[in-house]
């Protein structure tokens, strides 16, 4: 049986191809949430097509090139099925966001919100297998040939993070137009920006011009 190992690689780069996604979150489920860019102001969808979802899976290290080609070929043969899977992927993405957001704000997670994520986690668990690899055992997913198969490791990633001691490190970017999610693994755990170049410098420039306007 050909199975996919559950990995934590954050950026699988393909030579000669510019990166489509900025995978800076430190957890694949948070990177997935960030595929809806500029969420608070003018949301920009980075997963407009099923092929975008597959490309994200490749970039995040969830898919091998051969698995990517297989899913792209299948989506061309069944575009309606692919679009339905993309809709379900976006529903999972928003469920993950809606669970982590109140946690970041130190508020209770609504039971209905957690139930949505739990449904995806339980569906993913049906495709997990415990296999012996050399001298140890590993959890692995079934072959990623089903349209929904990319959702399994994403749901698993969210569940693992929620149940880990890293949950307290989940942050949202301080930029009011961004609010990307990420793990704050900085030494003092005072990281404010998803990326200093992306949002930190932009905020510094905004504050500089605001001071200049007040002084004038």
JSON list of N, CA and C in Angstrom, two decimals, residues 1-6 119-131 138-153 155-156:
[
{"chain": "A", "resi": 1, "resn": "UNK", "atom": "N", "xyz": [0.85, -1.20, 0.00]},
{"chain": "A", "resi": 1, "resn": "UNK", "atom": "CA", "xyz": [0.00, 0.00, 0.00]},
{"chain": "A", "resi": 1, "resn": "UNK", "atom": "C", "xyz": [0.88, 1.24, 0.00]},
{"chain": "A", "resi": 2, "resn": "UNK", "atom": "N", "xyz": [0.59, 2.17, -0.90]},
{"chain": "A", "resi": 2, "resn": "UNK", "atom": "CA", "xyz": [1.36, 3.40, -0.98]},
{"chain": "A", "resi": 2, "resn": "UNK", "atom": "C", "xyz": [0.74, 4.43, -0.04]},
{"chain": "A", "resi": 3, "resn": "UNK", "atom": "N", "xyz": [1.47, 4.84, 0.98]},
{"chain": "A", "resi": 3, "resn": "UNK", "atom": "CA", "xyz": [0.92, 5.75, 1.99]},
{"chain": "A", "resi": 3, "resn": "UNK", "atom": "C", "xyz": [1.75, 7.01, 2.06]},
{"chain": "A", "resi": 4, "resn": "UNK", "atom": "N", "xyz": [1.12, 8.09, 2.54]},
{"chain": "A", "resi": 4, "resn": "UNK", "atom": "CA", "xyz": [1.82, 9.35, 2.72]},
{"chain": "A", "resi": 4, "resn": "UNK", "atom": "C", "xyz": [2.21, 9.52, 4.16]},
{"chain": "A", "resi": 5, "resn": "UNK", "atom": "N", "xyz": [3.46, 9.77, 4.41]},
{"chain": "A", "resi": 5, "resn": "UNK", "atom": "CA", "xyz": [3.93, 10.01, 5.76]},
{"chain": "A", "resi": 5, "resn": "UNK", "atom": "C", "xyz": [3.47, 11.39, 6.22]},
{"chain": "A", "resi": 6, "resn": "UNK", "atom": "N", "xyz": [3.11, 11.47, 7.50]},
{"chain": "A", "resi": 6, "resn": "UNK", "atom": "CA", "xyz": [2.73, 12.75, 8.08]},
{"chain": "A", "resi": 6, "resn": "UNK", "atom": "C", "xyz": [4.00, 13.52, 8.39]},
{"chain": "A", "resi": 119, "resn": "UNK", "atom": "N", "xyz": [-15.37, 17.20, 12.99]},
{"chain": "A", "resi": 119, "resn": "UNK", "atom": "CA", "xyz": [-15.89, 16.34, 11.92]},
{"chain": "A", "resi": 119, "resn": "UNK", "atom": "C", "xyz": [-14.81, 16.04, 10.89]},
{"chain": "A", "resi": 120, "resn": "UNK", "atom": "N", "xyz": [-14.01, 17.05, 10.56]},
{"chain": "A", "resi": 120, "resn": "UNK", "atom": "CA", "xyz": [-12.92, 16.86, 9.60]},
{"chain": "A", "resi": 120, "resn": "UNK", "atom": "C", "xyz": [-11.80, 16.02, 10.20]},
{"chain": "A", "resi": 121, "resn": "UNK", "atom": "N", "xyz": [-11.53, 16.22, 11.47]},
{"chain": "A", "resi": 121, "resn": "UNK", "atom": "CA", "xyz": [-10.48, 15.43, 12.14]},
{"chain": "A", "resi": 121, "resn": "UNK", "atom": "C", "xyz": [-10.87, 13.96, 12.18]},
{"chain": "A", "resi": 122, "resn": "UNK", "atom": "N", "xyz": [-12.13, 13.69, 12.48]},
{"chain": "A", "resi": 122, "resn": "UNK", "atom": "CA", "xyz": [-12.59, 12.31, 12.54]},
{"chain": "A", "resi": 122, "resn": "UNK", "atom": "C", "xyz": [-12.59, 11.67, 11.16]},
{"chain": "A", "resi": 123, "resn": "UNK", "atom": "N", "xyz": [-12.94, 12.46, 10.13]},
{"chain": "A", "resi": 123, "resn": "UNK", "atom": "CA", "xyz": [-12.90, 11.92, 8.77]},
{"chain": "A", "resi": 123, "resn": "UNK", "atom": "C", "xyz": [-11.46, 11.58, 8.37]},
{"chain": "A", "resi": 124, "resn": "UNK", "atom": "N", "xyz": [-10.53, 12.43, 8.76]},
{"chain": "A", "resi": 124, "resn": "UNK", "atom": "CA", "xyz": [-9.12, 12.19, 8.43]},
{"chain": "A", "resi": 124, "resn": "UNK", "atom": "C", "xyz": [-8.61, 10.94, 9.14]},
{"chain": "A", "resi": 125, "resn": "UNK", "atom": "N", "xyz": [-9.05, 10.73, 10.38]},
{"chain": "A", "resi": 125, "resn": "UNK", "atom": "CA", "xyz": [-8.57, 9.60, 11.17]},
{"chain": "A", "resi": 125, "resn": "UNK", "atom": "C", "xyz": [-8.92, 8.26, 10.53]},
{"chain": "A", "resi": 126, "resn": "UNK", "atom": "N", "xyz": [-9.99, 8.23, 9.74]},
{"chain": "A", "resi": 126, "resn": "UNK", "atom": "CA", "xyz": [-10.38, 6.98, 9.08]},
{"chain": "A", "resi": 126, "resn": "UNK", "atom": "C", "xyz": [-9.38, 6.55, 8.01]},
{"chain": "A", "resi": 127, "resn": "UNK", "atom": "N", "xyz": [-8.50, 7.47, 7.63]},
{"chain": "A", "resi": 127, "resn": "UNK", "atom": "CA", "xyz": [-7.52, 7.17, 6.58]},
{"chain": "A", "resi": 127, "resn": "UNK", "atom": "C", "xyz": [-6.10, 7.04, 7.13]},
{"chain": "A", "resi": 128, "resn": "UNK", "atom": "N", "xyz": [-5.98, 6.98, 8.44]},
{"chain": "A", "resi": 128, "resn": "UNK", "atom": "CA", "xyz": [-4.67, 6.82, 9.07]},
{"chain": "A", "resi": 128, "resn": "UNK", "atom": "C", "xyz": [-4.36, 5.35, 9.30]},
{"chain": "A", "resi": 129, "resn": "UNK", "atom": "N", "xyz": [-3.09, 4.99, 9.13]},
{"chain": "A", "resi": 129, "resn": "UNK", "atom": "CA", "xyz": [-2.64, 3.64, 9.40]},
{"chain": "A", "resi": 129, "resn": "UNK", "atom": "C", "xyz": [-1.36, 3.70, 10.23]},
{"chain": "A", "resi": 130, "resn": "UNK", "atom": "N", "xyz": [-1.23, 2.79, 11.15]},
{"chain": "A", "resi": 130, "resn": "UNK", "atom": "CA", "xyz": [0.00, 2.68, 11.93]},
{"chain": "A", "resi": 130, "resn": "UNK", "atom": "C", "xyz": [0.86, 1.60, 11.29]},
{"chain": "A", "resi": 131, "resn": "UNK", "atom": "N", "xyz": [2.05, 2.01, 10.82]},
{"chain": "A", "resi": 131, "resn": "UNK", "atom": "CA", "xyz": [2.94, 1.09, 10.12]},
{"chain": "A", "resi": 131, "resn": "UNK", "atom": "C", "xyz": [4.28, 0.99, 10.81]},
{"chain": "A", "resi": 138, "resn": "UNK", "atom": "N", "xyz": [5.12, 4.43, 12.67]},
{"chain": "A", "resi": 138, "resn": "UNK", "atom": "CA", "xyz": [4.74, 5.77, 12.21]},
{"chain": "A", "resi": 138, "resn": "UNK", "atom": "C", "xyz": [3.27, 5.77, 11.79]},
{"chain": "A", "resi": 139, "resn": "UNK", "atom": "N", "xyz": [2.63, 6.93, 12.02]},
{"chain": "A", "resi": 139, "resn": "UNK", "atom": "CA", "xyz": [1.30, 7.15, 11.47]},
{"chain": "A", "resi": 139, "resn": "UNK", "atom": "C", "xyz": [1.47, 7.60, 10.02]},
{"chain": "A", "resi": 140, "resn": "UNK", "atom": "N", "xyz": [0.69, 6.99, 9.13]},
{"chain": "A", "resi": 140, "resn": "UNK", "atom": "CA", "xyz": [0.72, 7.40, 7.74]},
{"chain": "A", "resi": 140, "resn": "UNK", "atom": "C", "xyz": [-0.69, 7.39, 7.17]},
{"chain": "A", "resi": 141, "resn": "UNK", "atom": "N", "xyz": [-0.90, 8.30, 6.19]},
{"chain": "A", "resi": 141, "resn": "UNK", "atom": "CA", "xyz": [-2.19, 8.37, 5.53]},
{"chain": "A", "resi": 141, "resn": "UNK", "atom": "C", "xyz": [-2.22, 7.45, 4.31]},
{"chain": "A", "resi": 142, "resn": "UNK", "atom": "N", "xyz": [-3.45, 7.08, 3.92]},
{"chain": "A", "resi": 142, "resn": "UNK", "atom": "CA", "xyz": [-3.65, 6.32, 2.70]},
{"chain": "A", "resi": 142, "resn": "UNK", "atom": "C", "xyz": [-3.14, 7.11, 1.50]},
{"chain": "A", "resi": 143, "resn": "UNK", "atom": "N", "xyz": [-3.14, 6.46, 0.37]},
{"chain": "A", "resi": 143, "resn": "UNK", "atom": "CA", "xyz": [-2.70, 7.13, -0.86]},
{"chain": "A", "resi": 143, "resn": "UNK", "atom": "C", "xyz": [-3.50, 8.39, -1.11]},
{"chain": "A", "resi": 144, "resn": "UNK", "atom": "N", "xyz": [-2.82, 9.45, -1.51]},
{"chain": "A", "resi": 144, "resn": "UNK", "atom": "CA", "xyz": [-3.49, 10.72, -1.76]},
{"chain": "A", "resi": 144, "resn": "UNK", "atom": "C", "xyz": [-3.95, 10.79, -3.22]},
{"chain": "A", "resi": 145, "resn": "UNK", "atom": "N", "xyz": [-4.98, 10.03, -3.52]},
{"chain": "A", "resi": 145, "resn": "UNK", "atom": "CA", "xyz": [-5.54, 10.02, -4.87]},
{"chain": "A", "resi": 145, "resn": "UNK", "atom": "C", "xyz": [-6.97, 10.55, -4.90]},
{"chain": "A", "resi": 146, "resn": "UNK", "atom": "N", "xyz": [-7.58, 10.69, -3.73]},
{"chain": "A", "resi": 146, "resn": "UNK", "atom": "CA", "xyz": [-8.95, 11.21, -3.63]},
{"chain": "A", "resi": 146, "resn": "UNK", "atom": "C", "xyz": [-8.89, 12.73, -3.59]},
{"chain": "A", "resi": 147, "resn": "UNK", "atom": "N", "xyz": [-9.90, 13.38, -4.17]},
{"chain": "A", "resi": 147, "resn": "UNK", "atom": "CA", "xyz": [-9.91, 14.85, -4.20]},
{"chain": "A", "resi": 147, "resn": "UNK", "atom": "C", "xyz": [-9.77, 15.45, -2.80]},
{"chain": "A", "resi": 148, "resn": "UNK", "atom": "N", "xyz": [-10.39, 14.81, -1.81]},
{"chain": "A", "resi": 148, "resn": "UNK", "atom": "CA", "xyz": [-10.38, 15.34, -0.46]},
{"chain": "A", "resi": 148, "resn": "UNK", "atom": "C", "xyz": [-9.14, 14.93, 0.35]},
{"chain": "A", "resi": 149, "resn": "UNK", "atom": "N", "xyz": [-8.25, 14.16, -0.24]},
{"chain": "A", "resi": 149, "resn": "UNK", "atom": "CA", "xyz": [-7.16, 13.58, 0.55]},
{"chain": "A", "resi": 149, "resn": "UNK", "atom": "C", "xyz": [-6.20, 14.62, 1.13]},
{"chain": "A", "resi": 150, "resn": "UNK", "atom": "N", "xyz": [-6.09, 15.78, 0.51]},
{"chain": "A", "resi": 150, "resn": "UNK", "atom": "CA", "xyz": [-5.23, 16.83, 1.08]},
{"chain": "A", "resi": 150, "resn": "UNK", "atom": "C", "xyz": [-5.80, 17.39, 2.37]},
{"chain": "A", "resi": 151, "resn": "UNK", "atom": "N", "xyz": [-7.09, 17.24, 2.56]},
{"chain": "A", "resi": 151, "resn": "UNK", "atom": "CA", "xyz": [-7.72, 17.75, 3.78]},
{"chain": "A", "resi": 151, "resn": "UNK", "atom": "C", "xyz": [-7.31, 16.93, 5.00]},
{"chain": "A", "resi": 152, "resn": "UNK", "atom": "N", "xyz": [-6.94, 15.68, 4.81]},
{"chain": "A", "resi": 152, "resn": "UNK", "atom": "CA", "xyz": [-6.64, 14.80, 5.94]},
{"chain": "A", "resi": 152, "resn": "UNK", "atom": "C", "xyz": [-5.43, 15.30, 6.74]},
{"chain": "A", "resi": 153, "resn": "UNK", "atom": "N", "xyz": [-4.27, 15.52, 6.12]},
{"chain": "A", "resi": 153, "resn": "UNK", "atom": "CA", "xyz": [-3.13, 16.00, 6.92]},
{"chain": "A", "resi": 153, "resn": "UNK", "atom": "C", "xyz": [-3.33, 17.41, 7.45]},
{"chain": "A", "resi": 155, "resn": "UNK", "atom": "N", "xyz": [-6.28, 18.71, 8.52]},
{"chain": "A", "resi": 155, "resn": "UNK", "atom": "CA", "xyz": [-7.10, 18.56, 9.72]},
{"chain": "A", "resi": 155, "resn": "UNK", "atom": "C", "xyz": [-6.29, 17.97, 10.86]},
{"chain": "A", "resi": 156, "resn": "UNK", "atom": "N", "xyz": [-5.46, 16.99, 10.53]},
{"chain": "A", "resi": 156, "resn": "UNK", "atom": "CA", "xyz": [-4.61, 16.36, 11.53]},
{"chain": "A", "resi": 156, "resn": "UNK", "atom": "C", "xyz": [-3.63, 17.37, 12.13]}
]
